[in-house]
Amino acid sequence: MTKSISLNTLWESATPTELVFNSDKLSHLPEAAKRYLEHTIAPGTKLASAVRLKMHGEIKLKKWIPFKAEQVICWEHGFIWSATAWMNGLPIVGSDRVIDGVGAMQWKLLGLFPVMTASGADITRSAIGRLQSESVCLPSVFCGDDVLWTSTESADLDSNLHSSFVVQGEKAELDFTIESAKPRLRQRTGCLKTFKLPRWGNPDGAEFRYVDFGGTLEEDRTFCGYTIPTRLRIGWYFGTERFESEGEFFRATIDDAIYR
């Protein structure tokens, strides 16, 4: 599969499975991991290998500008995020992607005049980090035997959950904050509140290196048996004061999601 494939081709490349989610098979996992998976995947839901998302929001390019986008995440091959953003009323059309270990981005004003093009080893590694973070939109991948979990309960009634796995040859170390209880109702939940991971990048224009990357997940909705975050604030330096002042660059609302 080449890096120039379309959203439709990537979507059609996903291999459907007949395996379904069964919480009885989670008994070996930490309690917080079970709670998260039971919250995010309904019993009997087919374990999808791909998701197709529609979204809108704002992206920060010196200033916040609106965008609309469609994205396919196919765990076997990678992702394509295809978007149109508007700067000073003019459309900038392009995509970010990583396909089979090759990352690239390309953006054109009016769809014709190049604004930004990037590729190479650093772009690929950073794009794989994005794929790792966006696994929260395809939570079936966390049901694999190759995913390692650890967790700790905290005094504020939330759980700190750590997930370790490998995708596109890069190891992910993903930290989640999971809502543990609703104090008034004494109801245990598994709603995902934040995520964080070390992602390869150079947000300050310096040398590429691993930088804390993550986001706050403010709402969720259920699509096709999957309950996923649908209002997100994402950026660099997550967990520090720099996230609010300079790191946050992506605010999105997911409008629709279908699974395959």
PDB file of C-alpha atoms in Angstrom:
ATOM      1  CA  MET A   1       0.000   0.000   0.000  1.00  0.00           C
ATOM      2  CA  THR A   2       1.485   3.360  -1.008  1.00  0.00           C
ATOM      3  CA  LYS A   3       1.434   6.612   0.947  1.00  0.00           C
ATOM      4  CA  SER A   4      -0.674   8.248  -1.797  1.00  0.00           C
ATOM      5  CA  ILE A   5      -3.765   6.107  -1.174  1.00  0.00           C
ATOM      6  CA  SER A   6      -7.140   7.741  -0.537  1.00  0.00           C
ATOM      7  CA  LEU A   7      -9.380   7.694   2.513  1.00  0.00           C
ATOM      8  CA  ASN A   8     -11.701   5.256   0.754  1.00  0.00           C
ATOM      9  CA  THR A   9      -8.894   2.881  -0.173  1.00  0.00           C
ATOM     10  CA  LEU A  10      -7.575   2.858   3.388  1.00  0.00           C
ATOM     11  CA  TRP A  11     -11.074   2.252   4.730  1.00  0.00           C
ATOM     12  CA  GLU A  12     -11.686  -0.638   2.345  1.00  0.00           C
ATOM     13  CA  SER A  13      -8.328  -2.182   3.288  1.00  0.00           C
ATOM     14  CA  ALA A  14      -9.497  -2.847   6.851  1.00  0.00           C
ATOM     15  CA  THR A  15      -9.997  -6.529   7.597  1.00  0.00           C
ATOM     16  CA  PRO A  16     -13.374  -7.135   9.297  1.00  0.00           C
ATOM     17  CA  THR A  17     -13.450  -9.570  12.198  1.00  0.00           C
ATOM     18  CA  GLU A  18     -16.166 -11.740  13.722  1.00  0.00           C
ATOM     19  CA  LEU A  19     -14.669 -11.431  17.206  1.00  0.00           C
ATOM     20  CA  VAL A  20     -16.928  -9.630  19.672  1.00  0.00           C
ATOM     21  CA  PHE A  21     -16.316  -7.842  22.945  1.00  0.00           C
ATOM     22  CA  ASN A  22     -16.815 -10.083  25.975  1.00  0.00           C
ATOM     23  CA  SER A  23     -16.068  -8.582  29.382  1.00  0.00           C
ATOM     24  CA  ASP A  24     -15.703 -12.081  30.854  1.00  0.00           C
ATOM     25  CA  LYS A  25     -12.323 -12.238  29.087  1.00  0.00           C
ATOM     26  CA  LEU A  26     -11.007  -9.208  31.013  1.00  0.00           C
ATOM     27  CA  SER A  27     -10.643 -10.870  34.402  1.00  0.00           C
ATOM     28  CA  HIS A  28      -6.831 -10.791  34.215  1.00  0.00           C
ATOM     29  CA  LEU A  29      -6.714  -7.007  33.727  1.00  0.00           C
ATOM     30  CA  PRO A  30      -6.422  -4.312  36.417  1.00  0.00           C
ATOM     31  CA  GLU A  31      -9.819  -3.216  37.691  1.00  0.00           C
ATOM     32  CA  ALA A  32      -9.481   0.258  36.126  1.00  0.00           C
ATOM     33  CA  ALA A  33      -8.677  -1.240  32.707  1.00  0.00           C
ATOM     34  CA  LYS A  34     -11.741  -3.475  32.897  1.00  0.00           C
ATOM     35  CA  ARG A  35     -13.873  -0.508  33.897  1.00  0.00           C
ATOM     36  CA  TYR A  36     -12.578   1.559  30.983  1.00  0.00           C
ATOM     37  CA  LEU A  37     -13.114  -1.177  28.400  1.00  0.00           C
ATOM     38  CA  GLU A  38     -16.586  -2.002  29.711  1.00  0.00           C
ATOM     39  CA  HIS A  39     -17.475   1.694  29.484  1.00  0.00           C
ATOM     40  CA  THR A  40     -16.113   2.219  25.981  1.00  0.00           C
ATOM     41  CA  ILE A  41     -17.266  -1.020  24.263  1.00  0.00           C
ATOM     42  CA  ALA A  42     -20.784  -2.435  24.590  1.00  0.00           C
ATOM     43  CA  PRO A  43     -21.186  -6.206  25.151  1.00  0.00           C
ATOM     44  CA  GLY A  44     -21.357  -8.148  21.891  1.00  0.00           C
ATOM     45  CA  THR A  45     -19.864  -5.330  19.783  1.00  0.00           C
ATOM     46  CA  LYS A  46     -17.617  -6.553  16.974  1.00  0.00           C
ATOM     47  CA  LEU A  47     -13.962  -5.744  17.621  1.00  0.00           C
ATOM     48  CA  ALA A  48     -13.325  -3.275  14.819  1.00  0.00           C
ATOM     49  CA  SER A  49     -10.026  -2.902  12.989  1.00  0.00           C
ATOM     50  CA  ALA A  50     -10.836   0.576  11.624  1.00  0.00           C
ATOM     51  CA  VAL A  51     -12.868   3.685  12.347  1.00  0.00           C
ATOM     52  CA  ARG A  52     -14.010   6.490  10.057  1.00  0.00           C
ATOM     53  CA  LEU A  53     -14.548   9.856  11.748  1.00  0.00           C
ATOM     54  CA  LYS A  54     -16.133  13.162  10.752  1.00  0.00           C
ATOM     55  CA  MET A  55     -15.240  16.195  12.830  1.00  0.00           C
ATOM     56  CA  HIS A  56     -15.039  19.967  13.017  1.00  0.00           C
ATOM     57  CA  GLY A  57     -13.195  22.383  15.238  1.00  0.00           C
ATOM     58  CA  GLU A  58     -10.334  24.850  15.429  1.00  0.00           C
ATOM     59  CA  ILE A  59      -6.617  24.464  14.824  1.00  0.00           C
ATOM     60  CA  LYS A  60      -3.985  26.951  15.964  1.00  0.00           C
ATOM     61  CA  LEU A  61      -1.724  28.290  13.215  1.00  0.00           C
ATOM     62  CA  LYS A  62      -0.471  31.430  15.002  1.00  0.00           C
ATOM     63  CA  LYS A  63      -4.182  32.104  15.549  1.00  0.00           C
ATOM     64  CA  TRP A  64      -7.165  29.801  15.885  1.00  0.00           C
ATOM     65  CA  ILE A  65      -8.841  28.990  12.557  1.00  0.00           C
ATOM     66  CA  PRO A  66     -11.847  26.728  11.845  1.00  0.00           C
ATOM     67  CA  PHE A  67     -11.635  23.377  10.080  1.00  0.00           C
ATOM     68  CA  LYS A  68     -13.728  20.441   8.941  1.00  0.00           C
ATOM     69  CA  ALA A  69     -12.146  17.016   8.504  1.00  0.00           C
ATOM     70  CA  GLU A  70     -12.645  13.354   7.811  1.00  0.00           C
ATOM     71  CA  GLN A  71     -10.292  10.690   9.100  1.00  0.00           C
ATOM     72  CA  VAL A  72      -9.771   6.972   8.678  1.00  0.00           C
ATOM     73  CA  ILE A  73      -7.755   5.032  11.234  1.00  0.00           C
ATOM     74  CA  CYS A  74      -6.942   1.510  10.064  1.00  0.00           C
ATOM     75  CA  TRP A  75      -4.869  -0.141  12.769  1.00  0.00           C
ATOM     76  CA  GLU A  76      -3.134  -2.497  10.346  1.00  0.00           C
ATOM     77  CA  HIS A  77      -1.910   0.262   7.992  1.00  0.00           C
ATOM     78  CA  GLY A  78      -2.131   3.697   9.684  1.00  0.00           C
ATOM     79  CA  PHE A  79      -4.302   6.786   9.312  1.00  0.00           C
ATOM     80  CA  ILE A  80      -5.242   9.618   6.951  1.00  0.00           C
ATOM     81  CA  TRP A  81      -6.630  12.906   8.290  1.00  0.00           C
ATOM     82  CA  SER A  82      -8.026  14.984   5.414  1.00  0.00           C
ATOM     83  CA  ALA A  83      -9.161  18.505   6.250  1.00  0.00           C
ATOM     84  CA  THR A  84     -10.103  21.932   4.999  1.00  0.00           C
ATOM     85  CA  ALA A  85      -9.221  24.930   7.165  1.00  0.00           C
ATOM     86  CA  TRP A  86     -10.074  28.551   6.487  1.00  0.00           C
ATOM     87  CA  MET A  87      -7.554  31.358   6.962  1.00  0.00           C
ATOM     88  CA  ASN A  88      -8.748  34.891   6.221  1.00  0.00           C
ATOM     89  CA  GLY A  89     -11.685  33.349   4.403  1.00  0.00           C
ATOM     90  CA  LEU A  90      -9.499  31.271   2.055  1.00  0.00           C
ATOM     91  CA  PRO A  91      -9.511  27.453   2.179  1.00  0.00           C
ATOM     92  CA  ILE A  92      -6.341  25.491   2.931  1.00  0.00           C
ATOM     93  CA  VAL A  93      -6.805  21.865   1.878  1.00  0.00           C
ATOM     94  CA  GLY A  94      -4.552  19.003   2.859  1.00  0.00           C
ATOM     95  CA  SER A  95      -3.830  15.928   4.915  1.00  0.00           C
ATOM     96  CA  ASP A  96      -1.646  14.366   7.582  1.00  0.00           C
ATOM     97  CA  ARG A  97      -0.958  10.649   7.361  1.00  0.00           C
ATOM     98  CA  VAL A  98       1.166   7.653   8.136  1.00  0.00           C
ATOM     99  CA  ILE A  99       0.734   4.555   5.972  1.00  0.00           C
ATOM    100  CA  ASP A 100       2.766   1.384   6.531  1.00  0.00           C
ATOM    101  CA  GLY A 101       5.562   3.239   8.299  1.00  0.00           C
ATOM    102  CA  VAL A 102       5.749   6.266   5.975  1.00  0.00           C
ATOM    103  CA  GLY A 103       4.488   9.610   7.279  1.00  0.00           C
ATOM    104  CA  ALA A 104       3.770  12.797   5.339  1.00  0.00           C
ATOM    105  CA  MET A 105       1.808  16.036   5.419  1.00  0.00           C
ATOM    106  CA  GLN A 106       0.761  18.263   2.547  1.00  0.00           C
ATOM    107  CA  TRP A 107      -1.288  21.468   2.600  1.00  0.00           C
ATOM    108  CA  LYS A 108      -2.284  23.753  -0.301  1.00  0.00           C
ATOM    109  CA  LEU A 109      -3.986  27.126  -0.421  1.00  0.00           C
ATOM    110  CA  LEU A 110      -7.193  26.836  -2.487  1.00  0.00           C
ATOM    111  CA  GLY A 111      -6.119  23.239  -3.045  1.00  0.00           C
ATOM    112  CA  LEU A 112      -3.572  24.487  -5.602  1.00  0.00           C
ATOM    113  CA  PHE A 113      -0.672  26.426  -4.079  1.00  0.00           C
ATOM    114  CA  PRO A 114       1.649  24.562  -1.677  1.00  0.00           C
ATOM    115  CA  VAL A 115       1.656  25.957   1.857  1.00  0.00           C
ATOM    116  CA  MET A 116       3.439  23.159   3.715  1.00  0.00           C
ATOM    117  CA  THR A 117       4.885  19.812   2.682  1.00  0.00           C
ATOM    118  CA  ALA A 118       6.863  17.564   5.011  1.00  0.00           C
ATOM    119  CA  SER A 119       8.109  13.990   5.087  1.00  0.00           C
ATOM    120  CA  GLY A 120      11.066  11.976   6.354  1.00  0.00           C
ATOM    121  CA  ALA A 121      11.982   9.965   9.447  1.00  0.00           C
ATOM    122  CA  ASP A 122      11.052  12.642  12.011  1.00  0.00           C
ATOM    123  CA  ILE A 123       7.656  13.308  10.408  1.00  0.00           C
ATOM    124  CA  THR A 124       6.973   9.571  10.293  1.00  0.00           C
ATOM    125  CA  ARG A 125       7.849   9.040  13.950  1.00  0.00           C
ATOM    126  CA  SER A 126       5.702  12.016  14.975  1.00  0.00           C
ATOM    127  CA  ALA A 127       2.782  10.747  12.872  1.00  0.00           C
ATOM    128  CA  ILE A 128       3.049   7.340  14.526  1.00  0.00           C
ATOM    129  CA  GLY A 129       2.805   9.140  17.872  1.00  0.00           C
ATOM    130  CA  ARG A 130      -0.413  10.726  16.659  1.00  0.00           C
ATOM    131  CA  LEU A 131      -1.723   7.299  15.653  1.00  0.00           C
ATOM    132  CA  GLN A 132      -0.872   6.001  19.136  1.00  0.00           C
ATOM    133  CA  SER A 133      -2.779   8.844  20.792  1.00  0.00           C
ATOM    134  CA  GLU A 134      -5.820   8.422  18.546  1.00  0.00           C
ATOM    135  CA  SER A 135      -6.198   4.799  19.585  1.00  0.00           C
ATOM    136  CA  VAL A 136      -8.787   6.222  22.026  1.00  0.00           C
ATOM    137  CA  CYS A 137     -11.130   6.501  19.008  1.00  0.00           C
ATOM    138  CA  LEU A 138     -10.592   2.813  18.170  1.00  0.00           C
ATOM    139  CA  PRO A 139     -10.686   1.238  21.646  1.00  0.00           C
ATOM    140  CA  SER A 140     -11.002  -2.290  20.276  1.00  0.00           C
ATOM    141  CA  VAL A 141      -7.210  -2.216  19.835  1.00  0.00           C
ATOM    142  CA  PHE A 142      -6.874  -2.289  23.632  1.00  0.00           C
ATOM    143  CA  CYS A 143      -8.451  -5.741  23.726  1.00  0.00           C
ATOM    144  CA  GLY A 144      -5.374  -7.344  22.136  1.00  0.00           C
ATOM    145  CA  ASP A 145      -3.137  -9.708  24.069  1.00  0.00           C
ATOM    146  CA  ASP A 146      -0.147  -7.537  23.177  1.00  0.00           C
ATOM    147  CA  VAL A 147      -1.408  -4.604  25.287  1.00  0.00           C
ATOM    148  CA  LEU A 148       0.071  -4.370  28.793  1.00  0.00           C
ATOM    149  CA  TRP A 149      -1.837  -2.539  31.537  1.00  0.00           C
ATOM    150  CA  THR A 150      -0.961  -1.141  34.954  1.00  0.00           C
ATOM    151  CA  SER A 151      -3.066   1.138  37.146  1.00  0.00           C
ATOM    152  CA  THR A 152      -3.165   3.029  40.429  1.00  0.00           C
ATOM    153  CA  GLU A 153      -6.151   4.490  42.248  1.00  0.00           C
ATOM    154  CA  SER A 154      -5.815   8.104  43.399  1.00  0.00           C
ATOM    155  CA  ALA A 155      -7.318   9.961  46.325  1.00  0.00           C
ATOM    156  CA  ASP A 156      -9.522  12.146  44.119  1.00  0.00           C
ATOM    157  CA  LEU A 157     -11.613   9.123  43.044  1.00  0.00           C
ATOM    158  CA  ASP A 158      -9.987   8.880  39.609  1.00  0.00           C
ATOM    159  CA  SER A 159      -7.747   6.076  38.370  1.00  0.00           C
ATOM    160  CA  ASN A 160      -4.397   6.444  36.649  1.00  0.00           C
ATOM    161  CA  LEU A 161      -4.140   3.812  33.943  1.00  0.00           C
ATOM    162  CA  HIS A 162      -1.056   3.017  31.849  1.00  0.00           C
ATOM    163  CA  SER A 163      -1.180   1.173  28.529  1.00  0.00           C
ATOM    164  CA  SER A 164       1.899  -0.106  26.688  1.00  0.00           C
ATOM    165  CA  PHE A 165       1.819  -1.495  23.141  1.00  0.00           C
ATOM    166  CA  VAL A 166       3.647  -1.378  19.797  1.00  0.00           C
ATOM    167  CA  VAL A 167       2.254   0.029  16.548  1.00  0.00           C
ATOM    168  CA  GLN A 168       4.118   0.734  13.279  1.00  0.00           C
ATOM    169  CA  GLY A 169       7.322  -0.410  14.999  1.00  0.00           C
ATOM    170  CA  GLU A 170       7.135   2.251  17.738  1.00  0.00           C
ATOM    171  CA  LYS A 171       6.361   1.522  21.378  1.00  0.00           C
ATOM    172  CA  ALA A 172       3.535   3.561  22.896  1.00  0.00           C
ATOM    173  CA  GLU A 173       3.463   4.480  26.580  1.00  0.00           C
ATOM    174  CA  LEU A 174      -0.018   5.903  27.034  1.00  0.00           C
ATOM    175  CA  ASP A 175      -1.233   7.303  30.367  1.00  0.00           C
ATOM    176  CA  PHE A 176      -4.976   7.679  30.982  1.00  0.00           C
ATOM    177  CA  THR A 177      -7.026   9.289  33.713  1.00  0.00           C
ATOM    178  CA  ILE A 178     -10.182   7.229  34.172  1.00  0.00           C
ATOM    179  CA  GLU A 179     -13.175   8.449  36.141  1.00  0.00           C
ATOM    180  CA  SER A 180     -13.607   5.979  38.970  1.00  0.00           C
ATOM    181  CA  ALA A 181     -16.709   7.107  40.781  1.00  0.00           C
ATOM    182  CA  LYS A 182     -19.540   9.563  40.893  1.00  0.00           C
ATOM    183  CA  PRO A 183     -19.446  10.464  44.605  1.00  0.00           C
ATOM    184  CA  ARG A 184     -23.121  11.399  44.970  1.00  0.00           C
ATOM    185  CA  LEU A 185     -24.351   8.254  43.241  1.00  0.00           C
ATOM    186  CA  ARG A 186     -21.477   6.008  44.386  1.00  0.00           C
ATOM    187  CA  GLN A 187     -21.486   4.699  40.814  1.00  0.00           C
ATOM    188  CA  ARG A 188     -18.298   3.264  39.346  1.00  0.00           C
ATOM    189  CA  THR A 189     -17.613   4.428  35.799  1.00  0.00           C
ATOM    190  CA  GLY A 190     -14.847   4.113  33.244  1.00  0.00           C
ATOM    191  CA  CYS A 191     -15.119   7.406  31.406  1.00  0.00           C
ATOM    192  CA  LEU A 192     -11.841   8.587  29.883  1.00  0.00           C
ATOM    193  CA  LYS A 193     -10.913  12.085  31.101  1.00  0.00           C
ATOM    194  CA  THR A 194      -7.329  12.691  29.897  1.00  0.00           C
ATOM    195  CA  PHE A 195      -4.555  10.972  27.971  1.00  0.00           C
ATOM    196  CA  LYS A 196      -0.828  11.657  27.747  1.00  0.00           C
ATOM    197  CA  LEU A 197       2.170  10.080  26.013  1.00  0.00           C
ATOM    198  CA  PRO A 198       5.701  11.001  24.959  1.00  0.00           C
ATOM    199  CA  ARG A 199       5.406  11.956  21.263  1.00  0.00           C
ATOM    200  CA  TRP A 200       8.264  12.671  18.878  1.00  0.00           C
ATOM    201  CA  GLY A 201       8.166  16.293  17.759  1.00  0.00           C
ATOM    202  CA  ASN A 202       9.651  19.800  17.792  1.00  0.00           C
ATOM    203  CA  PRO A 203       6.817  22.116  18.830  1.00  0.00           C
ATOM    204  CA  ASP A 204       9.254  24.930  19.657  1.00  0.00           C
ATOM    205  CA  GLY A 205      11.197  24.583  16.400  1.00  0.00           C
ATOM    206  CA  ALA A 206      14.210  23.044  18.130  1.00  0.00           C
ATOM    207  CA  GLU A 207      15.597  19.534  17.618  1.00  0.00           C
ATOM    208  CA  PHE A 208      13.100  16.694  17.370  1.00  0.00           C
ATOM    209  CA  ARG A 209      12.775  14.795  20.653  1.00  0.00           C
ATOM    210  CA  TYR A 210      10.092  13.182  22.793  1.00  0.00           C
ATOM    211  CA  VAL A 211       7.738  15.792  24.271  1.00  0.00           C
ATOM    212  CA  ASP A 212       4.721  15.228  26.520  1.00  0.00           C
ATOM    213  CA  PHE A 213       1.620  15.261  24.328  1.00  0.00           C
ATOM    214  CA  GLY A 214      -1.988  14.763  25.320  1.00  0.00           C
ATOM    215  CA  GLY A 215      -5.385  16.192  25.886  1.00  0.00           C
ATOM    216  CA  THR A 216      -8.529  16.696  27.883  1.00  0.00           C
ATOM    217  CA  LEU A 217     -11.615  14.768  26.822  1.00  0.00           C
ATOM    218  CA  GLU A 218     -14.692  16.767  27.757  1.00  0.00           C
ATOM    219  CA  GLU A 219     -17.617  14.780  26.308  1.00  0.00           C
ATOM    220  CA  ASP A 220     -18.301  11.359  24.851  1.00  0.00           C
ATOM    221  CA  ARG A 221     -20.962   9.732  22.663  1.00  0.00           C
ATOM    222  CA  THR A 222     -21.786   6.223  21.539  1.00  0.00           C
ATOM    223  CA  PHE A 223     -21.464   5.125  17.900  1.00  0.00           C
ATOM    224  CA  CYS A 224     -21.982   1.518  16.745  1.00  0.00           C
ATOM    225  CA  GLY A 225     -21.431   0.188  20.271  1.00  0.00           C
ATOM    226  CA  TYR A 226     -18.313   2.307  20.955  1.00  0.00           C
ATOM    227  CA  THR A 227     -18.390   5.168  23.461  1.00  0.00           C
ATOM    228  CA  ILE A 228     -15.555   7.502  22.501  1.00  0.00           C
ATOM    229  CA  PRO A 229     -14.451  11.058  23.299  1.00  0.00           C
ATOM    230  CA  THR A 230     -16.256  13.561  21.092  1.00  0.00           C
ATOM    231  CA  ARG A 231     -15.036  16.919  22.434  1.00  0.00           C
ATOM    232  CA  LEU A 232     -11.264  17.164  22.739  1.00  0.00           C
ATOM    233  CA  ARG A 233      -8.551  19.732  23.527  1.00  0.00           C
ATOM    234  CA  ILE A 234      -5.136  18.451  22.464  1.00  0.00           C
ATOM    235  CA  GLY A 235      -1.562  19.671  22.318  1.00  0.00           C
ATOM    236  CA  TRP A 236       2.053  19.596  23.452  1.00  0.00           C
ATOM    237  CA  TYR A 237       3.419  19.970  27.001  1.00  0.00           C
ATOM    238  CA  PHE A 238       0.275  18.349  28.383  1.00  0.00           C
ATOM    239  CA  GLY A 239       0.251  18.250  32.167  1.00  0.00           C
ATOM    240  CA  THR A 240       2.201  21.507  32.509  1.00  0.00           C
ATOM    241  CA  GLU A 241       1.336  25.218  32.460  1.00  0.00           C
ATOM    242  CA  ARG A 242       2.803  25.395  28.937  1.00  0.00           C
ATOM    243  CA  PHE A 243      -0.128  23.391  27.563  1.00  0.00           C
ATOM    244  CA  GLU A 244      -2.572  26.236  28.156  1.00  0.00           C
ATOM    245  CA  SER A 245      -0.235  29.035  27.120  1.00  0.00           C
ATOM    246  CA  GLU A 246       1.504  27.577  24.064  1.00  0.00           C
ATOM    247  CA  GLY A 247       1.034  23.832  23.679  1.00  0.00           C
ATOM    248  CA  GLU A 248      -2.652  23.440  22.890  1.00  0.00           C
ATOM    249  CA  PHE A 249      -3.254  23.594  19.136  1.00  0.00           C
ATOM    250  CA  PHE A 250      -6.228  21.351  18.356  1.00  0.00           C
ATOM    251  CA  ARG A 251      -9.853  21.588  19.503  1.00  0.00           C
ATOM    252  CA  ALA A 252     -12.272  19.200  17.889  1.00  0.00           C
ATOM    253  CA  THR A 253     -15.787  17.855  18.081  1.00  0.00           C
ATOM    254  CA  ILE A 254     -16.377  14.433  16.541  1.00  0.00           C
ATOM    255  CA  ASP A 255     -19.712  14.487  14.733  1.00  0.00           C
ATOM    256  CA  ASP A 256     -19.901  10.892  13.504  1.00  0.00           C
ATOM    257  CA  ALA A 257     -18.009   7.618  13.684  1.00  0.00           C
ATOM    258  CA  ILE A 258     -18.495   4.299  11.915  1.00  0.00           C
ATOM    259  CA  TYR A 259     -16.556   1.109  12.568  1.00  0.00           C
ATOM    260  CA  ARG A 260     -15.376  -1.770  10.403  1.00  0.00           C
TER     261      ARG A 260
END
